[in-house]
Structure formats: C-alpha cells, structure tokens
Tab-separated table of C-alpha atoms in Angstrom:
chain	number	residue	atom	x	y	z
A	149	UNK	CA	4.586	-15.937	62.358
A	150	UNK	CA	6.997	-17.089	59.680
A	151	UNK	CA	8.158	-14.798	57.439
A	152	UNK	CA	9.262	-13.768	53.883
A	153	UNK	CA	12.381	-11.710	52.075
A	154	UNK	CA	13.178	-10.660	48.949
A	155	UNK	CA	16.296	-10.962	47.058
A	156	UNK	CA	16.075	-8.620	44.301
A	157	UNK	CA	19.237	-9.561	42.417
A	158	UNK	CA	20.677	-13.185	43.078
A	159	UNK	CA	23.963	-10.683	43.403
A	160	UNK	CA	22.423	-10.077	46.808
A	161	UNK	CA	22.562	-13.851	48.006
A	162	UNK	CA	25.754	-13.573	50.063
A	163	UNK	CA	23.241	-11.287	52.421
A	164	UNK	CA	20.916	-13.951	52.698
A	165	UNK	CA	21.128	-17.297	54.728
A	166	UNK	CA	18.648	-19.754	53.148
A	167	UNK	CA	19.811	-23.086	54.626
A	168	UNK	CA	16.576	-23.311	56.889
A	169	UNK	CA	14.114	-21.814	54.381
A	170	UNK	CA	12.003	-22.293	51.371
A	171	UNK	CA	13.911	-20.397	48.400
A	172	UNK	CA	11.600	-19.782	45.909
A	173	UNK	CA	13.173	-18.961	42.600
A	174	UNK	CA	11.443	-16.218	39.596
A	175	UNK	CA	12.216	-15.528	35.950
A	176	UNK	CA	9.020	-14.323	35.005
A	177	UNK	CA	10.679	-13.812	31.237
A	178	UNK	CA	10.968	-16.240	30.662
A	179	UNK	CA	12.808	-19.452	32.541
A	180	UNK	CA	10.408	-20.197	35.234
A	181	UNK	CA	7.097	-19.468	33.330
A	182	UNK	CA	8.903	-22.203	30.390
A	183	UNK	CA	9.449	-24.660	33.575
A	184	UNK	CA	6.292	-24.147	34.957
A	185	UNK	CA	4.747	-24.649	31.701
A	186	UNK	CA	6.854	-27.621	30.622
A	187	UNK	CA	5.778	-29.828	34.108
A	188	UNK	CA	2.501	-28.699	33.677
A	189	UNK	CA	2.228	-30.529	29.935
A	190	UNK	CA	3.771	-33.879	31.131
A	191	UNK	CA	7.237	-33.282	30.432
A	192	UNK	CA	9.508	-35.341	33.203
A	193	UNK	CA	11.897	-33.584	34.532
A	194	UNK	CA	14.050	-30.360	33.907
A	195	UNK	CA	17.520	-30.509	34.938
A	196	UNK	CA	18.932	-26.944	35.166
A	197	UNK	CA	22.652	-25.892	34.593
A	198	UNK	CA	24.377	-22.636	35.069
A	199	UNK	CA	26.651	-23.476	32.053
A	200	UNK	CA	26.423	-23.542	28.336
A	201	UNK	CA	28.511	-26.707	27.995
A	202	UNK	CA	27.254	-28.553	30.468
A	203	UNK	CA	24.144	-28.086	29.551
A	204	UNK	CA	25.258	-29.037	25.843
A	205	UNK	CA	26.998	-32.378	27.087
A	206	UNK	CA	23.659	-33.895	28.323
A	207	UNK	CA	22.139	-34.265	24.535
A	208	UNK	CA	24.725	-37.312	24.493
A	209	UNK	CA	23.050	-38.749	27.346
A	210	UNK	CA	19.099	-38.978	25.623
A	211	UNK	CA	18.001	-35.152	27.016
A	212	UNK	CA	16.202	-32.454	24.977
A	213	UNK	CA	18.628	-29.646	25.421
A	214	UNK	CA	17.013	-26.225	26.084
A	215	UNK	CA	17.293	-22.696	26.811
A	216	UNK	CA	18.979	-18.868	25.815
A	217	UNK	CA	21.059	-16.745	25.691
A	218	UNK	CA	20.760	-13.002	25.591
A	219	UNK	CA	16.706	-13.610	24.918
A	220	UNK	CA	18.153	-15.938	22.128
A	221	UNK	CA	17.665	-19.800	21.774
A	222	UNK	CA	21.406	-21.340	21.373
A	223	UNK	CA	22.208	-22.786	18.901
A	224	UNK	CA	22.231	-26.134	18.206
A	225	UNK	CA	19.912	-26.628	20.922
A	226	UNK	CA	16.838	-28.014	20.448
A	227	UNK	CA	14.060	-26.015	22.354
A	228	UNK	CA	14.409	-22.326	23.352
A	229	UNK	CA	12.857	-20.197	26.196
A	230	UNK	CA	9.228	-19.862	24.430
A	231	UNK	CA	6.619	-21.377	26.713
A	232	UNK	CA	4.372	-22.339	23.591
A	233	UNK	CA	7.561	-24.483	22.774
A	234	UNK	CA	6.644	-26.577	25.833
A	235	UNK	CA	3.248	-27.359	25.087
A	236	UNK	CA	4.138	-30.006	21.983
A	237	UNK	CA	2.548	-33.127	22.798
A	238	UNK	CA	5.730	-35.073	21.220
A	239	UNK	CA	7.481	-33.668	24.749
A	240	UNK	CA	5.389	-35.720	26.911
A	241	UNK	CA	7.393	-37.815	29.558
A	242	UNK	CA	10.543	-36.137	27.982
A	243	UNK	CA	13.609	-34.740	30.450
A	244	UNK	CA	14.946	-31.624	29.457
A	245	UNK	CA	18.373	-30.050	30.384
A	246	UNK	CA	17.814	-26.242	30.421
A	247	UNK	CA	20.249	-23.224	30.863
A	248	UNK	CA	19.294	-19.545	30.415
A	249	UNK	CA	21.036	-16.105	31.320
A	250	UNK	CA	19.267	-15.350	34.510
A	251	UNK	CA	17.044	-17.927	35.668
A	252	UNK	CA	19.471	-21.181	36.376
A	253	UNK	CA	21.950	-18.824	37.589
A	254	UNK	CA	19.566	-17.591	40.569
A	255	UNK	CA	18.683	-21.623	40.919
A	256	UNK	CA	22.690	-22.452	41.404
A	257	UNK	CA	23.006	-19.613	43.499
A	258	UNK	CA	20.166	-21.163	45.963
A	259	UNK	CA	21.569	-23.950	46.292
A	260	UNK	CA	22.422	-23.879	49.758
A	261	UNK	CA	18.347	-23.677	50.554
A	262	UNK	CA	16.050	-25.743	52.550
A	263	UNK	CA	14.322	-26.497	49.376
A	264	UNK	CA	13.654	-24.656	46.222
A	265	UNK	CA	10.811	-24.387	44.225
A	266	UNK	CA	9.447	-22.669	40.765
A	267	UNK	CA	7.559	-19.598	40.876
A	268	UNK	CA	5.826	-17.728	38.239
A	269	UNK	CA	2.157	-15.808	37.184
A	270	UNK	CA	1.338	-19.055	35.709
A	271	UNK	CA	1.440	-21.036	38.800
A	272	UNK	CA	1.360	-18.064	41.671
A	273	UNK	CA	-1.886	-19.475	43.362
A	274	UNK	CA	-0.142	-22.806	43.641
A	275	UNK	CA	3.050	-21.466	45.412
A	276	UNK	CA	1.076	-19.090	47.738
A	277	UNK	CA	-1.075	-22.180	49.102
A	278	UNK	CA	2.499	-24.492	49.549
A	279	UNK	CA	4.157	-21.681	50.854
A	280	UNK	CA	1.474	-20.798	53.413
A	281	UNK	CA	0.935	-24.693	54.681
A	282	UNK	CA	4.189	-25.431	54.865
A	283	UNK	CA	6.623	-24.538	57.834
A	284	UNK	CA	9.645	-22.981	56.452
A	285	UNK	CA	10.191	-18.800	56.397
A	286	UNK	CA	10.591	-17.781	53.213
A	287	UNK	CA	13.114	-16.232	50.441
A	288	UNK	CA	11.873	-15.084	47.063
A	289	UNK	CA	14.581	-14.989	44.489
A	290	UNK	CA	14.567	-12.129	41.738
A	291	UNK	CA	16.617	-13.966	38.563
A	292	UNK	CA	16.874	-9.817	37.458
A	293	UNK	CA	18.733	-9.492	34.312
A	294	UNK	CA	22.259	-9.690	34.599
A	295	UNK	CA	22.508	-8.537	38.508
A	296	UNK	CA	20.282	-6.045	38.057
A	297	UNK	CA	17.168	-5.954	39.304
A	298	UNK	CA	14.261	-6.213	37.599
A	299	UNK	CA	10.509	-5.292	37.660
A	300	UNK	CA	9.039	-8.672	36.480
A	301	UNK	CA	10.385	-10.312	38.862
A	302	UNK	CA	9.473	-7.900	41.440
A	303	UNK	CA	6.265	-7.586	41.128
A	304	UNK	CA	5.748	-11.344	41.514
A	305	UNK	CA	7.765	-11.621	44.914
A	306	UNK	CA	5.452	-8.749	45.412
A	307	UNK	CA	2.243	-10.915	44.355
A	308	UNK	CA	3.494	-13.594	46.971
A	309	UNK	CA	3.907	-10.813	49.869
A	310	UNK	CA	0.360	-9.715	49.143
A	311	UNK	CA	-1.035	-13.286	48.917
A	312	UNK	CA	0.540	-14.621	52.098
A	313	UNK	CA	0.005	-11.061	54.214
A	314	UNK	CA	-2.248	-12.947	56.777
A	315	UNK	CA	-0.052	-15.363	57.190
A	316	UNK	CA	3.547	-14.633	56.866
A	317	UNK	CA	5.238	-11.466	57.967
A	318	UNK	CA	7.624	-8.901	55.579
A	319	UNK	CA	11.053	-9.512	57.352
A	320	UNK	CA	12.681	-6.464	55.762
A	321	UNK	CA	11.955	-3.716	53.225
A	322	UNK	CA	12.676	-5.237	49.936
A	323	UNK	CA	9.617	-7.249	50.222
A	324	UNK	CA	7.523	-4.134	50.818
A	325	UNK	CA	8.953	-2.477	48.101
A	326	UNK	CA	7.834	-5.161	45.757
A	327	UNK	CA	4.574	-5.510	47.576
A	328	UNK	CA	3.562	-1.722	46.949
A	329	UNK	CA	4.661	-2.247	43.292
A	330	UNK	CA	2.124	-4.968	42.754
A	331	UNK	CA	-0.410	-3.100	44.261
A	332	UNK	CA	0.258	-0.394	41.748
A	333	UNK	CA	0.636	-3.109	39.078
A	334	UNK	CA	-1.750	-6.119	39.520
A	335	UNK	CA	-4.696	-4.364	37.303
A	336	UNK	CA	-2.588	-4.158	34.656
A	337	UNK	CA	0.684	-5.806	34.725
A	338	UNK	CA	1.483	-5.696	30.872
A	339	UNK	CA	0.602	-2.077	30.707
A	340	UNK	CA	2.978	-1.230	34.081
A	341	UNK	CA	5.556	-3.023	32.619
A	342	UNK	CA	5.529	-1.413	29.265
A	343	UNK	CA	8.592	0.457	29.494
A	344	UNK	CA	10.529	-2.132	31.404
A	345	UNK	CA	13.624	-3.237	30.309
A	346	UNK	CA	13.643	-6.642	29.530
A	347	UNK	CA	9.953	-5.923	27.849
A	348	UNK	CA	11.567	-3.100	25.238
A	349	UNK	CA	14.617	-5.728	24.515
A	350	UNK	CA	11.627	-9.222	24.100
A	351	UNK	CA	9.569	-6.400	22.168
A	352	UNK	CA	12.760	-6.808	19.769
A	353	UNK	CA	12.489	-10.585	19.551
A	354	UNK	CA	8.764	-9.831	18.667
A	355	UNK	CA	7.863	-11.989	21.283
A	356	UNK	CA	4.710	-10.476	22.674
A	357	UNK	CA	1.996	-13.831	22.596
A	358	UNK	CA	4.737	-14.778	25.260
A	359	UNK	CA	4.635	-11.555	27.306
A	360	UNK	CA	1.252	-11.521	27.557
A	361	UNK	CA	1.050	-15.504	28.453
A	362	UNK	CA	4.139	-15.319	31.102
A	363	UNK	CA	1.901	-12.012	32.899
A	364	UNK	CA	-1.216	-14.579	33.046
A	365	UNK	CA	-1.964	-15.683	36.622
A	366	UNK	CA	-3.174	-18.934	37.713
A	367	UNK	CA	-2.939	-21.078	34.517
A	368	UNK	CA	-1.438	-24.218	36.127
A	369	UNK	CA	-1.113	-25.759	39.738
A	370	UNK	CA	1.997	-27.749	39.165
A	371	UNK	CA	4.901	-26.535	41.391
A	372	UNK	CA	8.582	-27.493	39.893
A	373	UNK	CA	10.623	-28.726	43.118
A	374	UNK	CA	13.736	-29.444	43.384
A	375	UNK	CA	15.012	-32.900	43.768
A	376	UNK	CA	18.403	-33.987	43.487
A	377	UNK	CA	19.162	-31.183	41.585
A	378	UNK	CA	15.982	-32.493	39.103
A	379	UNK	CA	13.260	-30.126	38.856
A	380	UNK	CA	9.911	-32.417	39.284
A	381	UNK	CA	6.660	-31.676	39.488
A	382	UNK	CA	4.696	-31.554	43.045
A	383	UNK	CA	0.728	-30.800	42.650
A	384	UNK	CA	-0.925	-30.127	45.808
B	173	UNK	CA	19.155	12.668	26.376
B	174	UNK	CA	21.265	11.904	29.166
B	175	UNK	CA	20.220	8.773	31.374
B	176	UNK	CA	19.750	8.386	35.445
B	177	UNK	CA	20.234	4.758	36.517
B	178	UNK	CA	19.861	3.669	40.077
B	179	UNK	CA	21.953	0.881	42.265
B	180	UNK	CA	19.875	-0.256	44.759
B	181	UNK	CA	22.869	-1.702	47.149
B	182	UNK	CA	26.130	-0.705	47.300
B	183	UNK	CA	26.640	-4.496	47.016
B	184	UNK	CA	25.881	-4.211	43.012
B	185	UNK	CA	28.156	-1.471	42.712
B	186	UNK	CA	30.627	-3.841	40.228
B	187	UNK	CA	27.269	-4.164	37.640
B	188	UNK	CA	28.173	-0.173	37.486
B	189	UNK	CA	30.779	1.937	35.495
B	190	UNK	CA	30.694	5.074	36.955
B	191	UNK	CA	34.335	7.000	35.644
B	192	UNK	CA	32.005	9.278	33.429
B	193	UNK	CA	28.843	9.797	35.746
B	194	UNK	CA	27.763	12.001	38.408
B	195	UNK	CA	27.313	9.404	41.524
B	196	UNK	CA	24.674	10.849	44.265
B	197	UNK	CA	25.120	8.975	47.358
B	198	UNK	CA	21.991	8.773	49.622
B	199	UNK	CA	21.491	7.754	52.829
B	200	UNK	CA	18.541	9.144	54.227
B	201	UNK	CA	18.880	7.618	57.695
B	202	UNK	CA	20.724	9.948	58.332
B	203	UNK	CA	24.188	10.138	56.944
B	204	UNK	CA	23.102	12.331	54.194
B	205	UNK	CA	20.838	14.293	55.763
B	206	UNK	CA	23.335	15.412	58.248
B	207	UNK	CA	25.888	15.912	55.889
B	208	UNK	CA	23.703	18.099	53.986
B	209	UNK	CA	22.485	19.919	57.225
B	210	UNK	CA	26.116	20.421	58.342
B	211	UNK	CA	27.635	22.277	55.356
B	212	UNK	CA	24.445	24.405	55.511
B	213	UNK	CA	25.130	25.504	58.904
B	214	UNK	CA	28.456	26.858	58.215
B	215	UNK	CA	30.660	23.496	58.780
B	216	UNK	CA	33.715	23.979	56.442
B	217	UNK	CA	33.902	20.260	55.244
B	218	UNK	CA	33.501	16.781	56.444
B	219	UNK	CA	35.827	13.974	55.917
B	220	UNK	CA	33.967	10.757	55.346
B	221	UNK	CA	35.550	7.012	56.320
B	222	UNK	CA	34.698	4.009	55.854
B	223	UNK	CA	36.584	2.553	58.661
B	224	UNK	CA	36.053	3.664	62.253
B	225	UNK	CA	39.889	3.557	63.097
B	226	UNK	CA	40.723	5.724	60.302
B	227	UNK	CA	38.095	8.389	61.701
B	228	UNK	CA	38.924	8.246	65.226
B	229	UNK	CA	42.651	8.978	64.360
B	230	UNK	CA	41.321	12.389	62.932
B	231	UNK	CA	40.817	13.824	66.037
B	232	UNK	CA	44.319	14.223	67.051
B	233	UNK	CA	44.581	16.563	64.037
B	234	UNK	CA	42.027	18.746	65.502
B	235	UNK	CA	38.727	17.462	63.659
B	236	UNK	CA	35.659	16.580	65.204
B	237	UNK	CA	34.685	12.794	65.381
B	238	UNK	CA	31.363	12.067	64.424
B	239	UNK	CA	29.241	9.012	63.158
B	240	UNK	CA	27.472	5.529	64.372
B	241	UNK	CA	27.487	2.164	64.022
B	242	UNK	CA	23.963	0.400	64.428
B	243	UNK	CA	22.063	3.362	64.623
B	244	UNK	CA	24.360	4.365	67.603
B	245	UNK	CA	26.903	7.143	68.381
B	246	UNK	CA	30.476	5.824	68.710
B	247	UNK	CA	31.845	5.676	72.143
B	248	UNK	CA	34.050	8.709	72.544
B	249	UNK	CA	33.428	10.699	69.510
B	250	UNK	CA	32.194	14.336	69.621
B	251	UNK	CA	28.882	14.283	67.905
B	252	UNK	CA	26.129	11.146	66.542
B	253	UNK	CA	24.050	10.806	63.743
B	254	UNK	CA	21.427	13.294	64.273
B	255	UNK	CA	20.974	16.349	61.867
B	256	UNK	CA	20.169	18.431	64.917
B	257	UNK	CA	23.812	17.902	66.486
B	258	UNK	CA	25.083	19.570	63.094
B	259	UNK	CA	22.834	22.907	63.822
B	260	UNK	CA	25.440	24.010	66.444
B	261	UNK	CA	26.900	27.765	66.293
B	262	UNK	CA	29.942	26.737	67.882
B	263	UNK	CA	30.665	23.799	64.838
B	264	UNK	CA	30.715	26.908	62.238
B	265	UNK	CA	34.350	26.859	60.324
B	266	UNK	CA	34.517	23.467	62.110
B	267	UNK	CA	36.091	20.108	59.792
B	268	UNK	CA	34.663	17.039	60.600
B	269	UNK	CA	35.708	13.307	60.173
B	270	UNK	CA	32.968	11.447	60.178
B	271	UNK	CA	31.788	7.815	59.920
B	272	UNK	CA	28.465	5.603	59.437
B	273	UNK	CA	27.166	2.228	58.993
B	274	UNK	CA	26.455	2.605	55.288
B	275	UNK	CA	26.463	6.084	54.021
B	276	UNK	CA	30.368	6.500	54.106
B	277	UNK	CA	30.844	2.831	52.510
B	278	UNK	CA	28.683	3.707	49.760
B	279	UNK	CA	30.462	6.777	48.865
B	280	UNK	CA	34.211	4.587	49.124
B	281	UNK	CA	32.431	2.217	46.910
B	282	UNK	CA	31.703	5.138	44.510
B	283	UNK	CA	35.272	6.454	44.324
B	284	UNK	CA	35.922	5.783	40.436
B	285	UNK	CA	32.683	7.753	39.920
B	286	UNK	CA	33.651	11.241	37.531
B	287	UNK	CA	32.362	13.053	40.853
B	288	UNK	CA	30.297	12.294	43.569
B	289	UNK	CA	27.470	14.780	45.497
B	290	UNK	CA	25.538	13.939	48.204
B	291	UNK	CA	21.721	13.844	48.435
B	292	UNK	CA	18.996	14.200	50.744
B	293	UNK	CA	15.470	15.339	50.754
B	294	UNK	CA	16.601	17.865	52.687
B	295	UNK	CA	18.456	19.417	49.463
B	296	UNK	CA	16.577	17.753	46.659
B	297	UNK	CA	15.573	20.248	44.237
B	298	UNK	CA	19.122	21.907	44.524
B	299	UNK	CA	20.454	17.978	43.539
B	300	UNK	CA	17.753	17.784	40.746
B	301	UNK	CA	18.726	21.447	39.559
B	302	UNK	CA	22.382	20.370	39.209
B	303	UNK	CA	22.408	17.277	37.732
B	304	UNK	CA	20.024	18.769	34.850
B	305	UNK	CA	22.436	21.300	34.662
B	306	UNK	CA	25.510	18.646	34.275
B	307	UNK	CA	26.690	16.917	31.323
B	308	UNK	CA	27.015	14.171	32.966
B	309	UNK	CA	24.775	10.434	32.911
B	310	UNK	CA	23.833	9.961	36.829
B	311	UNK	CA	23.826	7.222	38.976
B	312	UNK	CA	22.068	7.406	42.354
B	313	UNK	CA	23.779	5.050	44.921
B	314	UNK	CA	21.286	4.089	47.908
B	315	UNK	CA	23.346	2.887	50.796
B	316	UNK	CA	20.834	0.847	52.262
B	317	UNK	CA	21.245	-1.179	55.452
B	318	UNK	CA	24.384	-3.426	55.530
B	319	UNK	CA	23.756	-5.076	51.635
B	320	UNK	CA	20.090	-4.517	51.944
B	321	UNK	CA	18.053	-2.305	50.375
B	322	UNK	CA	15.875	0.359	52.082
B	323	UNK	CA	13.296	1.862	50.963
B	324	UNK	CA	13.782	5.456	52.350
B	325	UNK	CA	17.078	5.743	50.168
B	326	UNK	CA	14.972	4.298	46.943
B	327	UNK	CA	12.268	6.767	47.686
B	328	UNK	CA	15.178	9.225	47.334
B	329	UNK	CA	16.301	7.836	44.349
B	330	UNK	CA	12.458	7.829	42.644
B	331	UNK	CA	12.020	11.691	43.457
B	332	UNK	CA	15.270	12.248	41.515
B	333	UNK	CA	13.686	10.206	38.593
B	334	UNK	CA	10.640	11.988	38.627
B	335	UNK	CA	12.150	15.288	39.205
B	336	UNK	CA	14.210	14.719	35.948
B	337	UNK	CA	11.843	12.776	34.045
B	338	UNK	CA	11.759	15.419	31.582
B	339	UNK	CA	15.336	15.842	30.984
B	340	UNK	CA	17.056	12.765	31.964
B	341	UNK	CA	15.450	9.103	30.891
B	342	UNK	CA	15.797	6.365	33.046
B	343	UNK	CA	17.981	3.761	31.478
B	344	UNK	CA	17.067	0.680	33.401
B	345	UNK	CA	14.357	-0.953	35.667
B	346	UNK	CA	15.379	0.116	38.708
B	347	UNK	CA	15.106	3.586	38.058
B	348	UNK	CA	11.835	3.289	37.003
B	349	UNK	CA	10.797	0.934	40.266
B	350	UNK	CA	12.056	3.696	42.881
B	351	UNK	CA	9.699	6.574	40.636
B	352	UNK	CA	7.064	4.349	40.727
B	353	UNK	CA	7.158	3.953	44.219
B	354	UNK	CA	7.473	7.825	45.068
B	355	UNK	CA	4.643	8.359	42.974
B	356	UNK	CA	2.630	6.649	45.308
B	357	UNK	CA	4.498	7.754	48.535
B	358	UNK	CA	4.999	11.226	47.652
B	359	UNK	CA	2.056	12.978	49.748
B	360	UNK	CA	3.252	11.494	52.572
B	361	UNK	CA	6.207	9.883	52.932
B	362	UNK	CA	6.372	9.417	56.762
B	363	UNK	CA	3.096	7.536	56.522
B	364	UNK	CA	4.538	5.069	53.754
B	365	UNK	CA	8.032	4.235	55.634
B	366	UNK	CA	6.133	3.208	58.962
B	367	UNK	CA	6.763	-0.006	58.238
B	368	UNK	CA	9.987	0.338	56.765
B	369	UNK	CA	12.907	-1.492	58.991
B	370	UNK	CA	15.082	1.545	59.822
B	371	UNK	CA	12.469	3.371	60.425
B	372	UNK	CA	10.956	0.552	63.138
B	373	UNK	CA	14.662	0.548	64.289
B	374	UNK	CA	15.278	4.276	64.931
B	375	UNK	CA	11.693	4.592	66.575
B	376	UNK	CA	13.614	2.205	68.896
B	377	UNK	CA	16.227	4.734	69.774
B	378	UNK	CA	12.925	7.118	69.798
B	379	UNK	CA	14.775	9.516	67.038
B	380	UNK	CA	10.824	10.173	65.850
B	381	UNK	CA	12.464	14.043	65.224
B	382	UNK	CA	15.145	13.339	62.997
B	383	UNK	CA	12.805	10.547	61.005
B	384	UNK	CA	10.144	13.921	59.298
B	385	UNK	CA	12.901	16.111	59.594
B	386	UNK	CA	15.078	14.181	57.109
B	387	UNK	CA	11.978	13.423	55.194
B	388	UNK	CA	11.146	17.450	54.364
B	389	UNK	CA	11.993	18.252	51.303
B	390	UNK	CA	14.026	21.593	49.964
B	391	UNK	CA	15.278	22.894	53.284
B	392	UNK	CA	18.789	23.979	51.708
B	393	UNK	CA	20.346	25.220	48.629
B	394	UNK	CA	23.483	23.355	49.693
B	395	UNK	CA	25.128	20.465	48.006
B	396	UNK	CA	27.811	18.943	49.902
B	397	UNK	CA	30.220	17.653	46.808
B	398	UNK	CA	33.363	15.158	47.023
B	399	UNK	CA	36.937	17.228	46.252
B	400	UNK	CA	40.125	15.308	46.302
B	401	UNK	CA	38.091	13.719	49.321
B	402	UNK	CA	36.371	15.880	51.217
B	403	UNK	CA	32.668	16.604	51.180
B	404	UNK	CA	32.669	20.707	50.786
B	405	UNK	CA	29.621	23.085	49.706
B	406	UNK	CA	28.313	23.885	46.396
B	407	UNK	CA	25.814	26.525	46.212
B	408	UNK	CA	24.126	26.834	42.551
C-alpha cells in the first residue's frame, strides 16, 4: 500500500525525503485556498516566489503581482491574499506572480519533490481522488505560521489521511495526530478553530467572509500543479 | 496570566526563546519515565549526554552507564531503557550517566532554558503542581523520534495544557493541538497509541510492560530537575 506523512512545519523538511513522492503543499489561510481559487476562475498561471523582490520584479515583465505579508497585502502590489480578490472576471487568462509569509516558502522548500500540487478545503475532494489514482506515496506539507505549526493546516493533512484511509497507509505518527484532530474537528471546523492562532490574528484584519470561505470543502475540482516552477491548473 | 507553549520537535527548538521559561523535557518512551522512576527509587542523580562517547567515559569515574540507541541497550553499559531496571535496591545513592536516542538531545537542545525539569506521566500532577506554582512562562519540549514528532510525548504535553488550563493560557496552536488530542485520548491512552510508531516499534522488542507502565499517571511526587547539569530530585 502506498503511504502518506505529514510535515507539520516546512522547518521539518530536512527529515523528509520527497524526491520519489507527491508533495502536496497547504496554507489553508490563506495562500493555497487564493491559488486554488484563482485557477478555478480562469486565471493562467501563478508563479510563486519565496521573495518579496523577486516577486516585485515580475510586474515589469506583464504579471499581476500578488500576495502578503504578516496577513497584510504589500504594498504596491496589486492583489492581496483575499480569495474573493480572485474571483474578478477582469483576471481571466491573467498570470499572477504571488509571494506570501508561509505558503511559497513551504512550496520552495518542496522543491526537491516528485511533483507538487495545491491543497486546500476548497478543492480537498479533488486532491484525495489524484492522490489515490496516482502511484506516488505521499507528503502533506503544513505552510504553519512562521515554523510553527499550525491547526489549519493540520486538520486538512488530517482530512486527506481520513479520505485516503482505504487506500494509503499512515507512515508515521504526525499523520495520525492530524487525522484524530479532524475527526474531532470536521463537524465544525470554524468553531474548533476559534481560538487558533492565526484565526485570533485574521479576526484582527476583520477578515471573517474569508475564514469561513477558506473552511468550505469541495467548492472547486481544479488542482494547481506544478510545472516548471508555474502553478497550472490540472482537472481530473 | 502566564502562558504554556509547546515545541513539537526538538528540531524547532531555534523558533523558541527559552532564557526566561521553565523547559519540561518529555520523552515518554522511556527516557523520562525512567528518569523520573530512578530519582524516586533513591538514585542520587543522573547525568544526561547527548553523545554516547561522552557517557561511556563516565564509568571510569565510578557512575553507572545507562541508555539506548534504537530502542536498544548499548553494548557494555550497566543498565537499558526500561523503568523497571531503575527499581533496583542496590542502585540507591547510585549516580548515573546516562544516554538516549532523543530524550537527552532534547534536554542539550534546551540548555539556554531559565531551568529545565523533566516530565512523565509517571509524575504529572507533581509537574503540573510546580509549574503553577512557578513564575515562570513554560515550554514543554517533546523529544520525539529522531526530528519526528510522536504522539506519546504530545499527549504529554496536552495533559500539561489541560491540567493548567485554568492558570496558564496556551499561547500558540500547538499547545492547544496536543490538549485537544488528550481530551480525546485521556480514558485510555494505551488504546489510542496502538498505532502510534514507537509504540509498534517497542512491541517489537516485546517491552508491552514498560509501554502502560509509563502511561500511569501520578505514581511519584518526584521531579527530577536540571542543576549545573545534573538531573537531581525535587520533592514539592
């Protein structure tokens, strides 16, 4: 049976060799919910970057520039880390170049994988099926916040372990830790999360339409892939 | 109100400042346990290393040797990794150096910590009592397996939480994951680890004993606690 890990902070990866598995990467708040969002409303592509400035150079080169810092949308860019900012219709066929505090640092840190892909609620239906046909073991990457783990982001490598139980095997006991988390949690993720960290410090931002929407499951079946260090959209 | 925070892996020890917090080390499996069970028993202190030459040198100033690697007792030292072993009359007024795969390299990762006590279920009320007591913030340092976390040692962790919750607030997410998850393995924590990987690994070395007895909580009043290095009792 394959199987599937969990790397609960991408501070972890060095413990983790990925080069003949399917990394699948998680910012639940907000990065991967925005990128799931974004492919799933006909924007192109999304080119991630770990850095600020790169990020910043590619408006020179015809790219919507994207992204936060801190929970906060840089300025000068043009699009921040809202999913309802990836919705506009004037986006369509658009590439974006995206950078945010957690969730392209876990990407950069995978980069060594098989292949990654984009998880979040929105699309975890999607990623369980692909994951489950396809033939690679698996490693779920927690973006956490900072290095430090988070619950977000464990409870959806926790959604995946439950999904795929028939079908792929817990390799170690981070992924049962997150499993028995969801458990607790999947009746009511918003109200488990409640006093979570990164909940209290978006709760600040007043940013709730966007807590609520990034805990929604099954909303799109697009799958961001990445391609050349492009993230693309794959529908299966 | 003071806080409790929780590092997962001694591998994120650098996301930690610990100079003015209380640092509990756990390592269920069994470094703690045995520690714990040792200075109850009348053993005047125990040395801990991180490195396995360092410890073996010990015995030619008339310590005991004692530790594993793997799961295993080293080759040529006195006494293993089982709390039994530490039960011995003839080990009273006895020092020992001692050794293990994760326990003693979590607590030389804590050394900048304002001081350092050891934990176990074994002597987990007398842990909760103190650190209430203290005036110091806490952090609970779970050894884990080689990086990796474990979820015996965040179980650990979560009972502290809980214990505290009260009297010391959590001040991140991972705090509140390990409470969460000894909420819902509290009545029976034996049945909850069976699938746990150190637990499938020390069935293998058919150590079924040691697993419930370092699982029963409140057996001593003893808190081994770090002094100019060198684990020695507190009694409250």
């Amino acid at each position: 049976m394959k199987t599937i890990d969990v790397c609960l902070s991408p501070d972890l990866m060095h413990l983790y060799k990925v080069h003949d598995r399917t990394v699948v990467v998680v910012d639940i708040f907000r990065a991967t919910s925005c990128m799931t969002t974004a492919l799933a409303h006909g924007i192109e592509s999304i080119t991630p970057f770990a850095s600020l400035d790169d990020c910043r150079a590619m408006k020179a080169k015809g790219y919507f520039t994207a992204g936060e810092r801190d929970g906060k949308k840089v300025d000068g860019f043009d699009l921040g880390n809202s999913p309802f900012e990836y919705m506009a219709e004037s986006l369509k066929g658009a590439k974006i170049a995206f950078t945010t505090t957690n969730g392209t640092q876990a990407i950069a840190k995978s980069a060594d994988a098989k292949e990654i892909i984009i998880g979040s609620f929105l699309n975890l239906s999607a990623v369980a099926k692909y994951l489950r046909n396809g033939d690679n073991n698996v490693l779920v990457v927690c973006a956490g916040w900072k290095g430090k783990v988070n619950l977000e982001d464990t409870l959806f490598a926790g959604a995946l372990v439950e999904l795929l139980k028939d079908h792929i095997e817990p390799d170690c006991d981070a992924p049962l830790a997150a499993q028995h988390l969801y458990n607790q949690a999947k009746n009511d993720l918003e109200g488990f999360l409640k006093n979570a960290s990164h909940v209290k410090r978006l709760a600040k931002l007043h940013v709730f339409k966007d807590i609520s929407f990034c805990l929604t499951p099954d909303q799109f079946n697009v799958i961001p892939v990445l391609k050349e260090n492009v993230l693309v959209p794959y529908v299966g």
